[in-house]
mmCIF file of C-alpha atoms and ligand atoms in Angstrom:
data_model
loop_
_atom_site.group_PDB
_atom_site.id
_atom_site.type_symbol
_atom_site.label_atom_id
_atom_site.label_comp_id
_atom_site.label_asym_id
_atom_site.label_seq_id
_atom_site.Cartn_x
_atom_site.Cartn_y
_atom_site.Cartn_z
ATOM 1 C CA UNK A 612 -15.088 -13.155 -18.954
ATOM 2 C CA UNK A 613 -17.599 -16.222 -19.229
ATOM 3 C CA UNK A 614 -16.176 -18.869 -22.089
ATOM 4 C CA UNK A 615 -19.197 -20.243 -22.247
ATOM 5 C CA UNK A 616 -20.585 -17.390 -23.473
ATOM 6 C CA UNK A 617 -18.846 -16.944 -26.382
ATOM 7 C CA UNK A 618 -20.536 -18.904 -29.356
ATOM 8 C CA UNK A 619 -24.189 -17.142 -28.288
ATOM 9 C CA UNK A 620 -25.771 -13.955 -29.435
ATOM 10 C CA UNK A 621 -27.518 -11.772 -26.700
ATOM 11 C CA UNK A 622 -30.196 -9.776 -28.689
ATOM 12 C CA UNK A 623 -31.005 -6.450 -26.588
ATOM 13 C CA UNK A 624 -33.800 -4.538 -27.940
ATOM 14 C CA UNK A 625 -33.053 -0.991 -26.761
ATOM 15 C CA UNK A 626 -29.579 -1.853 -26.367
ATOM 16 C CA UNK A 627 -28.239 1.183 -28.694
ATOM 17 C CA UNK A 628 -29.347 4.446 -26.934
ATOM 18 C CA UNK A 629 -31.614 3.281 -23.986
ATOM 19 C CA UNK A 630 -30.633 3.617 -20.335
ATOM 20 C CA UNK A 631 -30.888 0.149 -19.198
ATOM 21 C CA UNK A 632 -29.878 -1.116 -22.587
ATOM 22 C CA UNK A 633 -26.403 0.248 -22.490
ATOM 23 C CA UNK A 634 -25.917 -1.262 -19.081
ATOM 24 C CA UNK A 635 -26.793 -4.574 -20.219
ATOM 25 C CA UNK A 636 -24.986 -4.560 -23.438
ATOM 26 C CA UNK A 637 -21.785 -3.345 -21.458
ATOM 27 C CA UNK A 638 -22.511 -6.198 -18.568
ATOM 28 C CA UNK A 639 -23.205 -8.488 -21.253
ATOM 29 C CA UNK A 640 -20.274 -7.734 -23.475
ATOM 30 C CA UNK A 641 -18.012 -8.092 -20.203
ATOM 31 C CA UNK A 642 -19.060 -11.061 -19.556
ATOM 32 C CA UNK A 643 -18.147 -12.721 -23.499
ATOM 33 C CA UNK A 644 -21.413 -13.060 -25.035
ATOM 34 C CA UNK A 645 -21.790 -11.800 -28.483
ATOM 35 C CA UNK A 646 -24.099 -8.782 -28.208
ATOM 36 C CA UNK A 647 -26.401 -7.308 -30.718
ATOM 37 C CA UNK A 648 -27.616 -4.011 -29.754
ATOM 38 C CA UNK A 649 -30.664 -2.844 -31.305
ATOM 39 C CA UNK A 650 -32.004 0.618 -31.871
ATOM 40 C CA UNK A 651 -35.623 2.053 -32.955
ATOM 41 C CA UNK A 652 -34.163 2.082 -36.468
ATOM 42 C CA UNK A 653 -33.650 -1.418 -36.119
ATOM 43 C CA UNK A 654 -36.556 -2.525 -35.395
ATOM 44 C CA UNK A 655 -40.361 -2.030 -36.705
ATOM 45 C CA UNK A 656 -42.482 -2.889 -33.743
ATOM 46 C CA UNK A 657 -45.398 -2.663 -35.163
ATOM 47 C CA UNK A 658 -44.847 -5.709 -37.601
ATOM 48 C CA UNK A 659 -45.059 -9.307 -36.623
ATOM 49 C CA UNK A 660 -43.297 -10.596 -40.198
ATOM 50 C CA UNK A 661 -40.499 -7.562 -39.422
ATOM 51 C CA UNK A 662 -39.682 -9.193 -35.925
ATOM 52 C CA UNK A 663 -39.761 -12.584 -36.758
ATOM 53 C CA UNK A 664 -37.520 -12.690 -40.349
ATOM 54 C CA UNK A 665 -35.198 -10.218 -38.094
ATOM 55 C CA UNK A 666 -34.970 -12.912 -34.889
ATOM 56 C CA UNK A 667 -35.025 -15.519 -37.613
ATOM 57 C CA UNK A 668 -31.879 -13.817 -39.340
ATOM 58 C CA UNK A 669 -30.226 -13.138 -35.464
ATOM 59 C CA UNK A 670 -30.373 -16.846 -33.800
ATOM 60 C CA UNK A 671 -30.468 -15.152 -30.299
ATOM 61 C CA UNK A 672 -28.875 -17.085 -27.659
ATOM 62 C CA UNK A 673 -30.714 -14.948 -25.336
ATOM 63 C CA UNK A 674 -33.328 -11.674 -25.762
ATOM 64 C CA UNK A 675 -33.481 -8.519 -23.642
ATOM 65 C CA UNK A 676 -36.324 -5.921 -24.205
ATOM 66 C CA UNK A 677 -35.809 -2.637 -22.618
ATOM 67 C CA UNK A 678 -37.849 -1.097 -24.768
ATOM 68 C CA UNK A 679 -41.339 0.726 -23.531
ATOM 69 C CA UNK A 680 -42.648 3.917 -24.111
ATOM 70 C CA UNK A 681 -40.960 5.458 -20.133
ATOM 71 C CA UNK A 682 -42.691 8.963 -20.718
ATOM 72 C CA UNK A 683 -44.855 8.544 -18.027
ATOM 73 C CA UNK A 684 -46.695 11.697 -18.067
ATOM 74 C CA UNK A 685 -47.067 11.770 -22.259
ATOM 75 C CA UNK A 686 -48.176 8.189 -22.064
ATOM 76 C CA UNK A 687 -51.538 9.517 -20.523
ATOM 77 C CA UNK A 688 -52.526 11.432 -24.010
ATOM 78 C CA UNK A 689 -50.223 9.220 -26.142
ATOM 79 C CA UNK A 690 -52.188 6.156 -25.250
ATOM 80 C CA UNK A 691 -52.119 4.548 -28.504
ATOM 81 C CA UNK A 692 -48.430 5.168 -28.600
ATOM 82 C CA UNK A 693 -47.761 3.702 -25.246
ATOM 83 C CA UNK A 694 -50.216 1.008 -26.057
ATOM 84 C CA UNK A 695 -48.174 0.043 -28.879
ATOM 85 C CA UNK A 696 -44.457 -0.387 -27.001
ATOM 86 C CA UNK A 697 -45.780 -1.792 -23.808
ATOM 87 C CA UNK A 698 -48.112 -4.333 -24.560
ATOM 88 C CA UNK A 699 -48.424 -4.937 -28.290
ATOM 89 C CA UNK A 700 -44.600 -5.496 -29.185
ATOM 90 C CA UNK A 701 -43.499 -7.619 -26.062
ATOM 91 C CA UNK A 702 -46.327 -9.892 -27.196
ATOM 92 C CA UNK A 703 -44.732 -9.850 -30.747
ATOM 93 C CA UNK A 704 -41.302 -10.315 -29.481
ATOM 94 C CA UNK A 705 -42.757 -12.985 -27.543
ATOM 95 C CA UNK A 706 -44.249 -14.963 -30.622
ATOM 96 C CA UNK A 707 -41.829 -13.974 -33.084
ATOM 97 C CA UNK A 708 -38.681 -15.657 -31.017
ATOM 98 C CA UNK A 709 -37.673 -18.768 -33.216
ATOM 99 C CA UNK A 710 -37.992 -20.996 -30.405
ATOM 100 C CA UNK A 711 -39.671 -21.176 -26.876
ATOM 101 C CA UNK A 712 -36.703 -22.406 -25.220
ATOM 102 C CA UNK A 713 -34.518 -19.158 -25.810
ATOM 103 C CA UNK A 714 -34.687 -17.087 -22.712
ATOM 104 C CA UNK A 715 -36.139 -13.727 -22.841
ATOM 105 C CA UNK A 716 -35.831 -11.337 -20.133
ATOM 106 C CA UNK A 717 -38.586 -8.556 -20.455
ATOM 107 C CA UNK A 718 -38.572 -5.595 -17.949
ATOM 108 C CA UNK A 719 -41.273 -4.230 -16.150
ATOM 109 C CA UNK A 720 -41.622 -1.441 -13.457
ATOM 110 C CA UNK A 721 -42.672 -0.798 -9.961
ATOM 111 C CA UNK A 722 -45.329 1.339 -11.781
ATOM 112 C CA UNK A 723 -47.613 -1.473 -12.301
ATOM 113 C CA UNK A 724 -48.453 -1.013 -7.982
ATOM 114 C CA UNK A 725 -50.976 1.875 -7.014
ATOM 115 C CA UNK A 726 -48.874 2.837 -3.693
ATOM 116 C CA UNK A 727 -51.906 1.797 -1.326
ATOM 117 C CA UNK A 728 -49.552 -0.115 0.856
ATOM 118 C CA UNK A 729 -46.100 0.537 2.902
ATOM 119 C CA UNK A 730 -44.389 -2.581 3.186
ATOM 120 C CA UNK A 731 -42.283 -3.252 0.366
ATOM 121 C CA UNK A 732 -44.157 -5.203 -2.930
ATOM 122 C CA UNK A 733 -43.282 -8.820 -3.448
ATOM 123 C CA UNK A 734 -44.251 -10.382 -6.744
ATOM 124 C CA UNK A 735 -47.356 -11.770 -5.477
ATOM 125 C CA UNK A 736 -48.806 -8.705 -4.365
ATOM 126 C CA UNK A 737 -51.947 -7.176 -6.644
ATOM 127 C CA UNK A 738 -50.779 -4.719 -9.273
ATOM 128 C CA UNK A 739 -53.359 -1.603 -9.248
ATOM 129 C CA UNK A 740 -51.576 0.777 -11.762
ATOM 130 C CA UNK A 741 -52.999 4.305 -11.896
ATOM 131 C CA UNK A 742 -51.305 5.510 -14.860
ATOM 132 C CA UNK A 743 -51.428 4.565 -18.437
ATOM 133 C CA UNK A 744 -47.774 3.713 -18.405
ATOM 134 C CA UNK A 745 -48.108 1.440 -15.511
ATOM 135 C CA UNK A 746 -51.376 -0.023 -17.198
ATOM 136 C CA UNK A 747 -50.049 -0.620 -20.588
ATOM 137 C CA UNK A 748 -46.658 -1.798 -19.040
ATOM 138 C CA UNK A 749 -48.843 -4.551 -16.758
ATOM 139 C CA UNK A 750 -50.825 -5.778 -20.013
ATOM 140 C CA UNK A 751 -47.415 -6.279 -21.836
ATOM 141 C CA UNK A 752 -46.237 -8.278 -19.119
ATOM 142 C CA UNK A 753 -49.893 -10.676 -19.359
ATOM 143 C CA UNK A 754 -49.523 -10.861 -22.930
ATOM 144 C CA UNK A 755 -46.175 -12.283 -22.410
ATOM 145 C CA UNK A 756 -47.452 -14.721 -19.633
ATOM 146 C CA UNK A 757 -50.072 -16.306 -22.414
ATOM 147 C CA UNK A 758 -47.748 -17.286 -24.868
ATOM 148 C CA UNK A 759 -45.754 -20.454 -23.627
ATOM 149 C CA UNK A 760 -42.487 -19.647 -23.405
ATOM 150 C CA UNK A 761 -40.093 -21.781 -21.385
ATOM 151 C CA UNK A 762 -37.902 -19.288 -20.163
ATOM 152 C CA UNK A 763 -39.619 -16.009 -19.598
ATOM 153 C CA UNK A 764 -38.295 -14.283 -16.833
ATOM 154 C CA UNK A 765 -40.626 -10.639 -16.383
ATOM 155 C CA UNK A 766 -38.115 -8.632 -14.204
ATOM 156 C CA UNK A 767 -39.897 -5.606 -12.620
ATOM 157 C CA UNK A 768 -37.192 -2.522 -11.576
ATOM 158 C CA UNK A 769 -37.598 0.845 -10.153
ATOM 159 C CA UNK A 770 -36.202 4.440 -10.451
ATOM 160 C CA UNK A 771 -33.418 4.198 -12.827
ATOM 161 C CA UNK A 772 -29.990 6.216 -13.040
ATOM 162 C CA UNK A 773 -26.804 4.920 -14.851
ATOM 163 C CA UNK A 774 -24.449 5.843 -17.481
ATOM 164 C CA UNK A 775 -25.582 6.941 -21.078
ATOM 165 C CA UNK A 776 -28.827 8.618 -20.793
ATOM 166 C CA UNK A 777 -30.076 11.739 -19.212
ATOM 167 C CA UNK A 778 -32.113 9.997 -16.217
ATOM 168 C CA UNK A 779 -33.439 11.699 -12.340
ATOM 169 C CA UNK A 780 -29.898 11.751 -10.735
ATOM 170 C CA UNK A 781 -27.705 13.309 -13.909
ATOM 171 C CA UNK A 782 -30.771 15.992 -14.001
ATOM 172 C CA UNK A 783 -30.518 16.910 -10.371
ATOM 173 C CA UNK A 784 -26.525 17.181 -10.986
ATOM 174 C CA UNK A 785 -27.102 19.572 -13.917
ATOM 175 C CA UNK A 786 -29.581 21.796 -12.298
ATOM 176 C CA UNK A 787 -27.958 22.183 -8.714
ATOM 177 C CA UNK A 788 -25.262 23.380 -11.210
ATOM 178 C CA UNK A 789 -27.605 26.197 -12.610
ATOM 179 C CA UNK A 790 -29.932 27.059 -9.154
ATOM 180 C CA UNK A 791 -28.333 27.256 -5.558
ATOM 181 C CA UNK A 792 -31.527 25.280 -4.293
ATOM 182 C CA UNK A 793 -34.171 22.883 -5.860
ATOM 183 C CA UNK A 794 -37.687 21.804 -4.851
ATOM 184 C CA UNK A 795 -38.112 17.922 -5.039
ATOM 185 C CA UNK A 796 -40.966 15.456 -3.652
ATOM 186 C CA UNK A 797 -40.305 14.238 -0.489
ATOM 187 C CA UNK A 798 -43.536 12.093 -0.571
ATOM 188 C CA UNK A 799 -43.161 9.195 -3.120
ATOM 189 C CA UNK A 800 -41.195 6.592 -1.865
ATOM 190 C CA UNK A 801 -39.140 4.281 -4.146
ATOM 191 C CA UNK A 802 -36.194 1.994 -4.958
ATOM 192 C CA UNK A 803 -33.482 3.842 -6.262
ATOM 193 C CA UNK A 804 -31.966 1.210 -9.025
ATOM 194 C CA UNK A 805 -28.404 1.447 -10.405
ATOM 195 C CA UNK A 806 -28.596 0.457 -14.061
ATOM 196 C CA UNK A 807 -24.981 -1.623 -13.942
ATOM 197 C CA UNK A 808 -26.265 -3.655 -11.021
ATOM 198 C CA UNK A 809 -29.403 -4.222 -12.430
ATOM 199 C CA UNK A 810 -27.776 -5.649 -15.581
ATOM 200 C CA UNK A 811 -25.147 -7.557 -13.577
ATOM 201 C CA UNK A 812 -27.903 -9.215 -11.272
ATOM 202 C CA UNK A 813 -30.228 -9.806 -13.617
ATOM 203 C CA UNK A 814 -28.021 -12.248 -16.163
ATOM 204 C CA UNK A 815 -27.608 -14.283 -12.836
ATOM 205 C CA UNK A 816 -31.501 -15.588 -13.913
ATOM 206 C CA UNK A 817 -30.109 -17.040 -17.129
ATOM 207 C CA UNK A 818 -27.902 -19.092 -14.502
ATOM 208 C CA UNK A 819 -30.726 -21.980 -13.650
ATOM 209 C CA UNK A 820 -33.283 -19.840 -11.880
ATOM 210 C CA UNK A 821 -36.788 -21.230 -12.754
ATOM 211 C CA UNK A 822 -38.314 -19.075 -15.121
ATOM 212 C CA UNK A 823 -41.252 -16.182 -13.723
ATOM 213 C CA UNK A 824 -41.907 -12.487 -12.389
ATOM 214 C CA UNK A 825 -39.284 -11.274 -10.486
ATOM 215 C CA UNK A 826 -38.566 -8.567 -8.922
ATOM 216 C CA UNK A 827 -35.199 -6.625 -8.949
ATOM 217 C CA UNK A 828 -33.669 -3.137 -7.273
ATOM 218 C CA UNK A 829 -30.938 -1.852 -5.013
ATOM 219 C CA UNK A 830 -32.093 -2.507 -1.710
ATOM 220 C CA UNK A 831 -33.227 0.387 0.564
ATOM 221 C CA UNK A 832 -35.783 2.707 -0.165
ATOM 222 C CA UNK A 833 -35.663 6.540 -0.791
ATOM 223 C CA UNK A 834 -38.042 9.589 -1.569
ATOM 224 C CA UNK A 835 -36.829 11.575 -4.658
ATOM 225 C CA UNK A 836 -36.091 14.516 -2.676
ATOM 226 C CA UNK A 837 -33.595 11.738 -0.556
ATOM 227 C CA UNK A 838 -32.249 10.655 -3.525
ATOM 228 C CA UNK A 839 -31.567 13.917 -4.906
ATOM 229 C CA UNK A 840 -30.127 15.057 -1.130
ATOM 230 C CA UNK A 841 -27.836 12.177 -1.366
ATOM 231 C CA UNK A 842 -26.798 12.264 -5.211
ATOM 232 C CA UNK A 843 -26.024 16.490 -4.595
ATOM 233 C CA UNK A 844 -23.753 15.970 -1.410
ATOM 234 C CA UNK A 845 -21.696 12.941 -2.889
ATOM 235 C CA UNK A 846 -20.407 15.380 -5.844
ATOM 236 C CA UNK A 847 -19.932 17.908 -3.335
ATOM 237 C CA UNK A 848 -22.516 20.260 -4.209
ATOM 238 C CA UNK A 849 -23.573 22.836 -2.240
ATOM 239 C CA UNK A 850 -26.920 23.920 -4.056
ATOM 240 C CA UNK A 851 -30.024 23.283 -1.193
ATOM 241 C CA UNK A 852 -32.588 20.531 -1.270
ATOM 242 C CA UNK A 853 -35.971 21.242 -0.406
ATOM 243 C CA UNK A 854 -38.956 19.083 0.624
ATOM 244 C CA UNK A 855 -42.162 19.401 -1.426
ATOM 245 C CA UNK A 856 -45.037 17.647 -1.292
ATOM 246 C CA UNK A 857 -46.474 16.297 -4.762
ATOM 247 C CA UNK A 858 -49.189 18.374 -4.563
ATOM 248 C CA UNK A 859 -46.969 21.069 -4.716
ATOM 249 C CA UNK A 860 -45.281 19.679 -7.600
ATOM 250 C CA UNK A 861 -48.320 18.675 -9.874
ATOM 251 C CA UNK A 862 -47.653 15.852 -13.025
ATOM 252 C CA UNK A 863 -49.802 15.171 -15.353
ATOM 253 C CA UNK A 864 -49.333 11.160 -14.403
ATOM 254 C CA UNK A 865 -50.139 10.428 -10.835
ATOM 255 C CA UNK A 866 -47.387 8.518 -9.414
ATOM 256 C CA UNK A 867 -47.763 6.026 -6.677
ATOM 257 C CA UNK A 868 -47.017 7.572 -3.467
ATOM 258 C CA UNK A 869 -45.144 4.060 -2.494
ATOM 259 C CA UNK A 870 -43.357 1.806 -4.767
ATOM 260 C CA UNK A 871 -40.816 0.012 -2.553
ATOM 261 C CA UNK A 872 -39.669 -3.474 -4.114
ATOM 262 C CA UNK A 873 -39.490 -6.779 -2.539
ATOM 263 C CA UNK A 874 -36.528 -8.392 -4.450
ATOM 264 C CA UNK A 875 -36.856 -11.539 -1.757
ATOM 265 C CA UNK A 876 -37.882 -13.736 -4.235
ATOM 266 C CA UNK A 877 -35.078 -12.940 -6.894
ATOM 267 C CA UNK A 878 -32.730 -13.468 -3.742
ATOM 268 C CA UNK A 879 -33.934 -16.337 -2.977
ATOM 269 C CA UNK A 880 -34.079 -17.739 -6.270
ATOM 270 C CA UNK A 881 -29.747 -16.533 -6.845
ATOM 271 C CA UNK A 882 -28.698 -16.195 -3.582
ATOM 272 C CA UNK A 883 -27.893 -12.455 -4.613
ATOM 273 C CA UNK A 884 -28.797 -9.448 -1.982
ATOM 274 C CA UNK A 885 -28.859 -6.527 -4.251
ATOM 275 C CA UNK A 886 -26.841 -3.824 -1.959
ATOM 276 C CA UNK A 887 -28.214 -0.943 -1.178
ATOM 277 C CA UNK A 888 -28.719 1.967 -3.351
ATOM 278 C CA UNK A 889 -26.320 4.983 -1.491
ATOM 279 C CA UNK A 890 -23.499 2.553 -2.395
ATOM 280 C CA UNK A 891 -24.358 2.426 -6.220
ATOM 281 C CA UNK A 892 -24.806 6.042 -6.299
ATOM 282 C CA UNK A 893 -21.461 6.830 -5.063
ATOM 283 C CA UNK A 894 -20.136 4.222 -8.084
ATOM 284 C CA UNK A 895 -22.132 6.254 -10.368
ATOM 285 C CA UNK A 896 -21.357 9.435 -9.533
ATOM 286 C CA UNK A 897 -17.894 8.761 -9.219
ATOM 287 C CA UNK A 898 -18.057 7.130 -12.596
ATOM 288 C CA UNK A 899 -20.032 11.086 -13.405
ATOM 289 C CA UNK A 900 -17.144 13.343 -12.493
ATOM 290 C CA UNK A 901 -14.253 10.711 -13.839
ATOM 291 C CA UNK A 902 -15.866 10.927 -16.807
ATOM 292 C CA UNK A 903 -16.316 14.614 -16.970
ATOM 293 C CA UNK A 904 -13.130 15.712 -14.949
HETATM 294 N N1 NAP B 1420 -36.215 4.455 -16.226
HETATM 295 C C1 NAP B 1420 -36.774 4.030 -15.106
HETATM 296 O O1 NAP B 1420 -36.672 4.678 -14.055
HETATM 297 C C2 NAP B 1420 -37.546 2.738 -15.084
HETATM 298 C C3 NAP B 1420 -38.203 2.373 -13.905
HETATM 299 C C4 NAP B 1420 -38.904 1.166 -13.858
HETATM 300 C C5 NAP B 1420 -38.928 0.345 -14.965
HETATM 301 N N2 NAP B 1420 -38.292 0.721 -16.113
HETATM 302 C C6 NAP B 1420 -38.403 -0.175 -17.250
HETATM 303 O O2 NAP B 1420 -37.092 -0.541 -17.666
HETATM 304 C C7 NAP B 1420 -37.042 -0.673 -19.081
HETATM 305 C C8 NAP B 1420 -35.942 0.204 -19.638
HETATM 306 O O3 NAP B 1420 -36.214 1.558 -19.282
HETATM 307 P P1 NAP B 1420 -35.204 2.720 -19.706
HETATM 308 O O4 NAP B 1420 -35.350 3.810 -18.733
HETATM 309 O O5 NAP B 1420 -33.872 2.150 -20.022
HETATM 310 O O6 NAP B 1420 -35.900 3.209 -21.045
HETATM 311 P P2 NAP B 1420 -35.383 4.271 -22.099
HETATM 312 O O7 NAP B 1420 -34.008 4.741 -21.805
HETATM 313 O O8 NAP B 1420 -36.463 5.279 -22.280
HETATM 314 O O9 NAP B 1420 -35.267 3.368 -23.379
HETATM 315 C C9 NAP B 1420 -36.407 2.905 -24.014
HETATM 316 C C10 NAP B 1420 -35.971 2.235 -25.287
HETATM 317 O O10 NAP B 1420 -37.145 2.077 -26.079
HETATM 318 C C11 NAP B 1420 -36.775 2.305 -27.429
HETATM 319 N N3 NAP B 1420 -37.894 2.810 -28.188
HETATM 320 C C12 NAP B 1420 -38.690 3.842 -27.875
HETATM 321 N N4 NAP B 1420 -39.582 4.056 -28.858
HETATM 322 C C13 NAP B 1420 -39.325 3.125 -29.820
HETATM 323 C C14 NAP B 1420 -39.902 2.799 -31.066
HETATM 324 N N5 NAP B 1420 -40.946 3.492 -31.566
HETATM 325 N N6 NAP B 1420 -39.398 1.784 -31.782
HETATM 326 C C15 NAP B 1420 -38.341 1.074 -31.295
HETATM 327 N N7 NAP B 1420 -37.749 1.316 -30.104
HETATM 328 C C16 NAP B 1420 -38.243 2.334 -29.389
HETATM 329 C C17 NAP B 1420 -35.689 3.356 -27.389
HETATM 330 O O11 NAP B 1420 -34.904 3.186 -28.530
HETATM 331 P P3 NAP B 1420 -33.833 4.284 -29.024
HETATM 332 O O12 NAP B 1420 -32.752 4.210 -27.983
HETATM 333 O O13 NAP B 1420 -33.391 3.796 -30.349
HETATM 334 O O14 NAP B 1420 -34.539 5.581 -29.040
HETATM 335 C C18 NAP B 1420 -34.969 3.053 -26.085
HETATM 336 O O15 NAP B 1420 -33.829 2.283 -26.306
HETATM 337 C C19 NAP B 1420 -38.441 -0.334 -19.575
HETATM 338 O O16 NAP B 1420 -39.155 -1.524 -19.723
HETATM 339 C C20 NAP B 1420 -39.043 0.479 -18.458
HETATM 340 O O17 NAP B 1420 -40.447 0.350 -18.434
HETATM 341 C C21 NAP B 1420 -37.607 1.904 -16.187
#
């Protein structure tokens, strides 16, 4: 528990129901700030005057937005719609916070890279996003950059699983639980991202880091049929992994066929090494079957 902490309101948009925004209200909470943890209802993003009376009524100590529109294959036909919660309302957040001192911590994703290279992105490196979700997510992240906020800190993650929300590892667990074997794509490689460390790490920025675009995930790197391999024999499954190739496994969103993060700069910047993803796996699937046992 953080003392200091106490007297200041953490505002987490997506905080109610979303993946990440559970973490961080949790991590947040744990840590003795105040939290207020918003849902869609909560919040009309399509209205400037709506986001800045509601700010204006909350005094944040500190914003989180988690929330995007993550349906990466309906965000190709749903542009508008994707449009809308990726680029227009992190611009509005952006303008509508009461001052630009307050930090704001806006996420991103490892989406915004085309997968053209295989050493792992830094920061630096050219985003070339080949999906509308990756596209819409980069502009929201440029909007941001324009307005002159003090303390913006863009944190781009990866491959989610936690707690709280149906995500890639909790599906895997259900289905090996219906099929005795499962076809997954063995050639996209990512960072596999615990949501609790992400939340943890990340309110180490707030601590004096100098405000920018960082990047943050577990360290290692993993295909999605590794991650599902893993994931299956850590709750003791016995259903079978097999290797497809995405080809074989055809989305309407093409993902990047490498995503890896750099998180050297965040690192460098905290003196935090994010550990390595099969160890926050095991926490979260031992957190799975506690919970369910
Ligand atoms: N999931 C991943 O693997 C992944 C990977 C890389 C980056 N990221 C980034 O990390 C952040 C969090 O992702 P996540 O997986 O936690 O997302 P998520 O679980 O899908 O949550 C998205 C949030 O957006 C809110 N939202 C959606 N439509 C809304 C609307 N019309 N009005 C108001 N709120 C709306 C949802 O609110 P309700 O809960 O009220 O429905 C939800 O809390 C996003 O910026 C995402 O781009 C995620």
């Amino acid at each position: 528990m953080n003392d200091a902490n106490t007297d200041q309101t953490a505002v987490v948009f997506g905080g109610k129901r979303g993946l990440l925004g559970q973490a961080l209200v949790q991590t947040l909470q744990e840590q003795g700030w105040r939290v207020c943890a918003l849902g869609r209802e909560d919040v009309d993003v399509d209205s400037q005057e709506a986001l800045t009376d509601l700010l204006s009524r909350l005094r944040p100590g500190a914003v989180f937005n988690t929330v995007a529109y993550t349906q990466v294959d309906a965000a190709e036909t749903d542009v508008q719609n994707a449009r809308l919660l990726n680029q227009s309302f992190p611009c509005r957040l952006g303008r509508a916070l009461p001052s630009p001192e307050i930090p704001v911590v806006h996420f991103s994703t490892d989406f915004v890279f085309g997968g053209d290279q295989r050493t792992p992105y830094t920061p630096l490196d050219t985003p070339r996003p080949g999906t509308v979700y990756g596209k819409t997510k980069l502009e929201g992240e440029k909007a941001l950059l324009q307005l002159d906020l003090r303390r913006l800190f863009i944190v781009r993650t990866a491959w989610l699983f936690g707690p709280g929300k149906e995500n890639f590892v909790s599906k895997m667990l259900k289905l090996s639980a219906e099929h005795s074997r499962l076809r997954v794509v063995h050639d996209q490689i990512g960072s596999p991202t615990y949501t609790l460390d992400l939340a943890a790490y990340t309110l180490h920025l707030l601590e004096k880091t100098p405000a920018g675009l960082y990047h943050i995930a577990n360290s290692g790197r993993a295909s999605w049929c590794e991650l599902a391999s893993e994931a299956l024999a850590l709750y003791g499954s016995s259903c079978q992994v097999e290797a497809i190739t995405a080809a074989e496994y055809p989305q309407q969103a093409v993902r990047p066929a490498y995503s890896v993060l750099d998180n050297t700069a965040f690192s460098q910047a905290t003196g935090i090494k994010p550990r390595p993803w099969p160890q926050a796996l095991r926490d979260y699937i031992y957190l799975s079957v506690e919970c369910s046992g």
